[in-house]
Short mmCIF file of C-alpha atoms in Angstrom, two decimals:
data_model
loop_
_atom_site.label_atom_id
_atom_site.label_comp_id
_atom_site.label_asym_id
_atom_site.label_seq_id
_atom_site.Cartn_x
_atom_site.Cartn_y
_atom_site.Cartn_z
CA TYR A 19 28.96 22.97 86.68
CA THR A 20 28.65 20.98 83.67
CA ASP A 21 32.27 19.01 83.47
CA LYS A 22 31.42 17.43 79.62
CA TRP A 23 29.09 18.43 76.42
CA TYR A 24 28.50 16.30 73.64
CA LYS A 25 27.32 18.03 70.67
CA VAL A 26 24.73 14.86 69.01
CA ASP A 27 23.10 15.29 65.51
CA ASP A 28 19.60 14.40 64.10
CA GLN A 29 20.27 11.90 62.78
CA GLU A 30 21.62 9.95 65.41
CA ALA A 31 19.04 11.18 68.37
CA LEU A 32 16.55 9.94 66.18
CA ASP A 33 17.93 6.60 65.57
CA TYR A 34 18.56 6.48 69.31
CA ALA A 35 14.50 7.52 70.55
CA ARG A 36 13.77 4.67 67.52
CA ARG A 37 15.39 2.22 69.36
CA LEU A 38 14.30 3.46 72.86
CA ILE A 39 10.30 2.94 70.80
CA SER A 40 11.05 -0.77 69.63
CA GLU A 41 13.65 -2.61 71.64
CA GLU A 42 12.43 -1.11 74.95
CA GLY A 43 8.54 -0.03 74.19
CA MET A 44 9.37 3.51 75.91
CA PHE A 45 7.49 6.28 74.33
CA VAL A 46 9.90 9.04 74.20
CA GLY A 47 10.75 11.96 71.80
CA GLY A 48 14.04 13.20 70.19
CA SER A 49 15.66 14.81 73.04
CA SER A 50 15.48 12.19 74.75
CA GLY A 51 17.34 9.97 72.41
CA THR A 52 19.78 13.08 72.48
CA ALA A 53 20.41 11.87 75.87
CA LEU A 54 20.79 8.66 75.47
CA ALA A 55 23.51 9.16 72.49
CA GLY A 56 25.22 11.12 75.25
CA ALA A 57 24.89 8.88 77.70
CA MET A 58 26.11 6.04 75.58
CA ARG A 59 29.20 8.51 74.38
CA ALA A 60 30.14 9.16 77.72
CA ILE A 61 29.83 5.24 78.97
CA LYS A 62 32.30 4.61 76.06
CA GLU A 63 34.76 7.44 76.56
CA LEU A 64 34.58 6.94 80.44
CA ASN A 65 35.23 3.35 80.19
CA ILE A 66 32.51 2.38 82.11
CA GLY A 67 32.34 -1.56 82.28
CA GLU A 68 29.69 -4.19 82.49
CA GLY A 69 27.79 -4.49 85.58
CA LYS A 70 27.20 -0.61 86.53
CA ARG A 71 24.67 1.66 86.23
CA VAL A 72 24.30 4.78 84.51
CA VAL A 73 21.16 7.39 84.85
CA VAL A 74 19.51 8.68 82.00
CA LEU A 75 17.08 11.44 82.01
CA LEU A 76 14.65 11.12 79.16
CA PRO A 77 13.21 14.65 79.12
CA ASP A 78 10.14 14.22 76.76
CA SER A 79 7.60 11.91 75.27
CA VAL A 80 6.76 11.01 71.83
CA ARG A 81 3.37 12.82 72.15
CA ASN A 82 4.56 15.91 69.62
CA TYR A 83 6.35 13.52 66.99
CA MET A 84 3.76 10.82 66.35
CA THR A 85 3.33 11.69 62.49
CA LYS A 86 7.00 12.78 62.49
CA PHE A 87 10.13 10.48 63.22
CA ILE A 88 8.60 7.45 64.29
CA ASN A 89 6.95 7.23 60.69
CA ASN A 90 9.58 5.60 58.40
CA ASP A 91 8.18 7.39 55.12
CA TRP A 92 8.81 10.73 56.94
CA MET A 93 12.32 9.17 58.15
CA TYR A 94 12.82 8.59 54.20
CA GLU A 95 11.61 12.04 53.02
CA ASN A 96 13.86 13.39 55.54
CA GLY A 97 16.41 12.06 54.50
CA PHE A 98 17.45 10.07 57.53
CA ILE A 99 17.14 6.69 56.18
CA SER A 100 17.32 5.08 52.95
CA GLU A 101 14.28 4.16 50.42
CA GLU A 102 15.62 0.25 50.87
CA GLU A 103 15.11 0.72 54.51
CA CYS A 104 11.91 2.41 53.93
CA ILE A 105 10.39 -0.31 52.42
CA ARG A 106 12.53 -2.99 55.00
CA LEU A 107 11.22 -1.48 57.75
CA ASN A 108 7.24 -0.70 56.64
CA SER A 109 7.17 -4.31 55.21
CA SER A 110 8.56 -5.98 58.53
CA THR A 111 6.00 -3.76 60.63
CA LEU A 112 3.05 -5.46 58.54
#
């Protein structure tokens, strides 16, 4: 039985996956970004406050995406980030 479904678009899923990689060092894929995005929506909707714990299952790894969404140029070429953002991100990783 499912209590609630959250629909997440590719942009939000990839943004969260990239954040997990860059901020937490977790080598996850887009499905994990989707899971986290849904969890974040539930946390806000249910008003789960500070000091509470939420468990999120991260269902995939970055193995199949090494040349895709973790690559800033791929993100730009596929319309997920702007040219300026791509340049800024590529400059900051050098």
